Tab-separated table of C-alpha atoms in Angstrom:
chain	number	residue	atom	x	y	z
A	15	MET	CA	9.358	232.472	-16.396
A	16	ILE	CA	11.464	235.188	-14.743
A	17	SER	CA	9.434	237.907	-16.475
A	18	ARG	CA	6.213	236.331	-15.166
A	19	LEU	CA	7.562	236.308	-11.565
A	20	LEU	CA	8.606	239.963	-11.818
A	21	LEU	CA	5.168	240.833	-13.157
A	22	ILE	CA	3.440	239.006	-10.277
A	23	VAL	CA	5.618	240.722	-7.640
A	24	SER	CA	5.120	244.141	-9.243
A	25	THR	CA	1.361	243.633	-9.464
A	26	THR	CA	1.168	242.464	-5.838
A	27	ALA	CA	3.162	245.472	-4.631
A	28	LEU	CA	0.994	247.836	-6.650
A	29	VAL	CA	-2.233	246.375	-5.254
A	30	ALA	CA	-0.849	246.449	-1.719
A	31	ASN	CA	0.293	250.044	-2.137
A	32	GLU	CA	-3.243	251.083	-3.012
A	33	THR	CA	-4.534	249.704	0.303
A	34	CYS	CA	-1.868	251.348	2.480
A	35	GLY	CA	-2.753	254.360	4.590
A	36	GLN	CA	-1.536	257.935	4.385
A	37	ASN	CA	2.261	258.301	4.531
A	38	GLU	CA	2.590	254.525	4.173
A	39	GLN	CA	3.965	252.196	1.531
A	40	PHE	CA	4.087	248.461	0.965
A	41	TYR	CA	7.201	246.604	2.121
A	42	PRO	CA	7.561	243.122	0.520
A	43	CYS	CA	9.612	241.943	3.497
A	44	GLY	CA	7.316	243.539	6.056
A	45	PRO	CA	7.530	246.929	7.823
A	46	CYS	CA	9.555	247.926	10.869
A	47	ASP	CA	7.923	251.109	12.128
A	48	SER	CA	9.354	253.059	15.052
A	49	PRO	CA	6.946	254.974	17.292
A	50	CYS	CA	7.558	258.623	18.164
A	51	GLY	CA	10.308	258.945	20.747
A	52	LYS	CA	11.936	255.583	19.972
A	53	GLN	CA	14.184	254.001	17.362
A	54	LEU	CA	13.531	250.288	16.915
A	55	PHE	CA	16.159	247.801	15.774
A	56	CYS	CA	14.909	246.046	12.658
A	57	PRO	CA	15.999	242.405	12.177
A	58	ALA	CA	17.307	241.377	8.765
A	59	VAL	CA	14.494	238.852	8.275
A	60	CYS	CA	12.043	238.875	5.380
A	61	SER	CA	8.373	238.201	6.091
A	62	GLU	CA	6.695	236.215	3.318
A	63	ASP	CA	3.492	238.245	3.403
A	64	GLY	CA	4.964	241.732	3.552
A	65	GLY	CA	2.875	244.636	4.783
A	66	CYS	CA	2.256	248.364	4.909
A	67	GLY	CA	4.643	250.560	6.864
A	68	CYS	CA	5.551	254.197	7.330
A	69	LEU	CA	7.416	256.033	4.600
A	70	PRO	CA	11.135	256.711	5.279
A	71	GLY	CA	11.545	259.623	7.714
A	72	HIS	CA	8.138	258.958	9.302
A	73	LYS	CA	7.104	257.456	12.645
A	74	ARG	CA	3.864	256.255	14.157
A	75	ASN	CA	2.196	258.566	16.663
A	76	SER	CA	0.042	257.513	19.614
A	77	SER	CA	-2.963	257.154	17.279
A	78	GLY	CA	-1.089	254.754	15.011
A	79	ASP	CA	-0.799	257.223	12.146
A	80	CYS	CA	2.432	257.742	10.212
A	81	ILE	CA	3.638	261.319	10.567
A	82	PRO	CA	6.919	263.075	9.647
A	83	GLN	CA	9.495	262.488	12.371
A	84	GLU	CA	9.891	266.232	12.996
A	85	ARG	CA	6.182	266.439	13.888
A	86	CYS	CA	6.486	263.932	16.714
A	87	PRO	CA	5.582	265.603	20.026
A	88	THR	CA	8.469	266.421	22.337
A	89	PRO	CA	8.335	264.088	25.346
A	90	PRO	CA	7.939	265.766	28.761
A	91	CYS	CA	11.237	266.070	30.626
A	92	PRO	CA	11.868	266.131	34.400
A	93	THR	CA	12.770	269.302	36.303
A	94	ASN	CA	15.872	271.164	35.043
A	95	GLU	CA	16.013	268.951	31.950
A	96	THR	CA	15.238	269.666	28.314
A	97	PHE	CA	14.839	267.503	25.232
A	98	TYR	CA	17.765	267.285	22.813
A	99	SER	CA	16.985	265.848	19.387
A	100	CYS	CA	20.474	264.326	19.200
A	101	GLY	CA	20.684	263.489	22.872
A	102	SER	CA	23.323	264.970	25.138
A	103	CYS	CA	26.131	264.007	27.502
A	104	ASP	CA	25.406	264.943	31.103
A	105	GLY	CA	28.166	265.821	33.508
A	106	THR	CA	28.030	264.932	37.182
A	107	CYS	CA	29.122	266.633	40.382
A	108	GLY	CA	32.206	264.419	40.362
A	109	ASN	CA	32.951	264.928	36.659
A	110	PRO	CA	31.182	268.047	35.341
A	111	TYR	CA	32.801	268.031	31.890
A	112	PRO	CA	33.123	264.450	30.617
A	113	PRO	CA	34.301	263.754	27.056
A	114	CYS	CA	31.252	263.236	24.861
A	115	PRO	CA	31.152	261.095	21.699
A	116	LEU	CA	30.187	262.900	18.496
A	117	ILE	CA	27.256	260.581	17.875
A	118	CYS	CA	23.660	261.647	17.341
A	119	LYS	CA	21.010	259.548	19.085
A	120	LEU	CA	18.301	259.054	16.488
A	121	ASP	CA	15.480	259.216	19.031
A	122	GLY	CA	16.953	262.032	21.166
A	123	SER	CA	16.715	262.162	24.947
A	124	CYS	CA	16.035	264.358	27.968
A	125	ASN	CA	19.205	265.768	29.494
A	126	CYS	CA	20.299	268.437	31.950
A	127	LYS	CA	19.949	272.064	30.916
A	128	GLU	CA	23.118	274.013	30.176
A	129	GLY	CA	24.985	274.801	33.407
A	130	TYR	CA	23.413	271.843	35.246
A	131	VAL	CA	24.901	268.474	36.227
A	132	ARG	CA	23.515	265.296	37.755
A	133	ASP	CA	23.898	264.689	41.484
A	134	LYS	CA	24.276	261.270	43.107
A	135	GLU	CA	20.487	260.793	42.961
A	136	GLY	CA	20.505	261.447	39.227
A	137	ASP	CA	18.717	264.793	39.475
A	138	CYS	CA	19.926	267.818	37.504
A	139	ILE	CA	21.194	270.618	39.747
A	140	VAL	CA	23.231	273.773	39.231
A	141	LEU	CA	26.950	272.955	39.239
A	142	ALA	CA	27.563	275.466	42.042
A	143	ASP	CA	25.075	273.561	44.243
A	144	CYS	CA	27.113	270.350	44.149
A	145	PRO	CA	28.164	269.317	47.661
A	146	THR	CA	31.770	269.855	48.636
A	147	PRO	CA	33.577	266.495	48.977
A	148	MET	CA	33.913	265.329	52.569
A	149	ASN	CA	32.124	268.498	53.741
A	150	ARG	CA	35.332	270.413	53.164
A	151	THR	CA	35.054	274.056	54.210
A	152	CYS	CA	36.952	276.669	52.248
A	153	GLY	CA	38.854	279.593	53.735
A	154	VAL	CA	38.072	283.296	53.778
A	155	ASN	CA	37.398	284.714	50.304
A	156	GLU	CA	37.458	281.187	48.881
A	157	GLN	CA	34.937	278.878	47.274
A	158	PHE	CA	34.920	275.282	46.100
A	159	TYR	CA	35.588	274.608	42.410
A	160	PRO	CA	34.451	271.120	41.298
A	161	CYS	CA	36.936	271.180	38.418
A	162	GLY	CA	39.847	272.508	40.457
A	163	ALA	CA	41.043	276.040	41.149
A	164	CYS	CA	43.390	278.261	39.161
A	165	ASP	CA	44.571	280.970	41.550
A	166	SER	CA	46.820	283.781	40.408
A	167	PRO	CA	49.368	285.057	42.939
A	168	CYS	CA	49.748	288.767	43.521
A	169	GLY	CA	51.301	290.462	40.513
A	170	VAL	CA	50.724	287.568	38.134
A	171	ASP	CA	47.861	286.667	35.792
A	172	MET	CA	47.834	282.893	35.445
A	173	ALA	CA	46.778	281.235	32.195
A	174	CYS	CA	44.387	278.503	33.273
A	175	VAL	CA	44.333	275.199	31.422
A	176	GLU	CA	40.960	274.067	30.120
A	177	GLY	CA	39.928	270.779	31.637
A	178	CYS	CA	38.463	269.241	34.746
A	179	ARG	CA	40.436	267.862	37.665
A	180	PRO	CA	38.045	265.923	39.928
A	181	PRO	CA	37.416	265.893	42.834
A	182	GLY	CA	38.004	269.654	42.788
A	183	GLU	CA	39.476	272.001	45.378
A	184	CYS	CA	39.085	275.331	47.140
A	185	GLY	CA	40.262	278.448	45.339
A	186	CYS	CA	40.051	282.219	45.544
A	187	LEU	CA	36.805	283.981	44.747
A	188	SER	CA	36.613	285.557	41.315
A	189	GLY	CA	38.695	288.746	41.235
A	190	TYR	CA	40.890	287.752	44.204
A	191	LYS	CA	44.554	286.739	44.260
A	192	ARG	CA	46.769	284.770	46.629
A	193	ASP	CA	49.229	286.841	48.603
A	194	GLU	CA	52.620	285.749	49.928
A	195	ASN	CA	50.919	284.263	53.003
A	196	GLY	CA	48.616	282.071	50.931
A	197	LEU	CA	45.519	284.149	51.681
A	198	CYS	CA	42.993	285.282	49.086
A	199	VAL	CA	42.908	289.072	49.004
A	200	PRO	CA	41.615	291.797	46.668
A	201	PRO	CA	44.345	292.857	44.212
A	202	LYS	CA	44.588	296.310	45.794
A	203	GLU	CA	45.693	294.643	49.047
A	204	CYS	CA	48.471	292.750	47.297
A	205	ARG	CA	51.944	293.786	48.298
A	206	CYS	CA	53.817	294.280	45.075
A	207	GLY	CA	57.197	292.704	44.523
A	208	PRO	CA	60.553	294.368	43.843
A	209	ASN	CA	60.437	296.943	41.030
A	210	GLU	CA	56.657	296.647	40.865
A	211	VAL	CA	53.823	299.114	41.426
A	212	PHE	CA	50.079	298.590	41.704
A	213	ASP	CA	48.120	299.497	38.582
A	214	GLU	CA	44.384	299.929	39.141
A	215	CYS	CA	43.652	299.089	35.500
A	216	GLY	CA	45.812	295.996	35.577
A	217	PRO	CA	49.362	295.597	34.277
A	218	CYS	CA	50.486	294.980	30.732
A	219	ASP	CA	54.125	294.091	31.248
A	220	GLY	CA	56.580	293.586	28.461
A	221	THR	CA	59.221	290.885	28.582
A	222	CYS	CA	62.823	290.648	27.513
A	223	ARG	CA	61.725	288.855	24.351
A	224	ARG	CA	58.792	291.176	23.727
A	225	PRO	CA	59.377	294.518	25.478
A	226	HIS	CA	56.677	296.434	23.595
A	227	ARG	CA	53.692	294.093	23.676
A	228	PRO	CA	50.356	295.554	22.465
A	229	CYS	CA	48.067	296.350	25.387
A	230	PRO	CA	44.248	296.466	25.169
A	231	ARG	CA	42.619	299.774	25.993
A	232	ILE	CA	40.481	298.169	28.636
A	233	CYS	CA	40.623	298.807	32.364
A	234	ARG	CA	40.309	295.656	34.474
A	235	LEU	CA	38.304	296.221	37.624
A	236	ASP	CA	40.595	294.140	39.831
A	237	GLY	CA	43.871	295.820	38.849
A	238	GLY	CA	47.215	294.259	39.722
A	239	CYS	CA	50.937	294.705	40.235
A	240	GLY	CA	53.047	295.570	37.219
A	241	CYS	CA	56.636	296.476	36.430
A	242	ARG	CA	57.824	300.037	36.949
A	243	HIS	CA	58.397	302.230	33.901
A	244	GLY	CA	61.487	301.078	32.016
A	245	TYR	CA	61.325	297.576	33.490
A	246	VAL	CA	60.270	294.296	31.875
A	247	ARG	CA	59.769	290.777	33.149
A	248	ASN	CA	62.527	288.218	32.686
A	249	GLU	CA	62.058	284.492	32.150
A	250	HIS	CA	61.475	284.038	35.901
A	251	GLY	CA	58.696	286.630	36.030
A	252	ARG	CA	60.787	289.211	37.881
A	253	CYS	CA	60.848	292.880	36.888
A	254	ILE	CA	64.325	293.985	35.795
A	255	PRO	CA	65.687	297.015	33.907
A	256	ARG	CA	65.287	296.405	30.210
A	257	GLU	CA	69.031	296.822	29.587
A	258	TRP	CA	69.703	293.854	31.876
A	259	CYS	CA	67.926	291.435	29.538
A	260	LEU	CA	71.121	290.483	27.677
A	261	LEU	CA	72.726	289.538	30.980
A	262	TYR	CA	69.874	287.108	31.664
A	263	ASN	CA	69.948	285.633	28.142
A	264	ASP	CA	66.190	285.893	28.036
């Protein structure tokens, strides 16, 4: 009896397969075809009649034919957007660099181009074109940074932490530093501190712990203040004679 049932099912599937179209096969429980540009959710319900459906990895195009998924036409995207096969994770003016889940959207989506974020209307604009919160105006030689500023004072090269700090703030223009009066000035206008001199190629100061640090043979255009010859920086960033390091327990 069981053998007869298996034979009937096999014969039915074979006959049905012969009547299916190109890139199709017979599904005893019925097909669940997704059209190009979409991924349908298929219910776990078995249809008694079954039917022809697209082969795995295929989708139906606008003509109703089953074609390989990679041959589906790319949907048109709005201005400043592009299609990503796995989808993307758009930033906004208020949060330009949000954490994005490592999940691939099966049907893809249109998202902002690289370097663009969504404004309050949902349009993709260049990050630099985002409006300054509360119409805040920045000072001389300053600009607004949506993710927060990282200004280096005269004589110091700050290591900036990666990350975004909404709602942002004003900071020095690229290549400028903050002087002792809180103004953004070109490095050559910085007044160097005690035991420091201005180096047009930028300093490469040693420290008490590492007096002979390797320095790149590259001249930085902005320059900066560095320790005098024979001096190194202590744990407080001040230039002191190298022989004083033991006194500072650096």
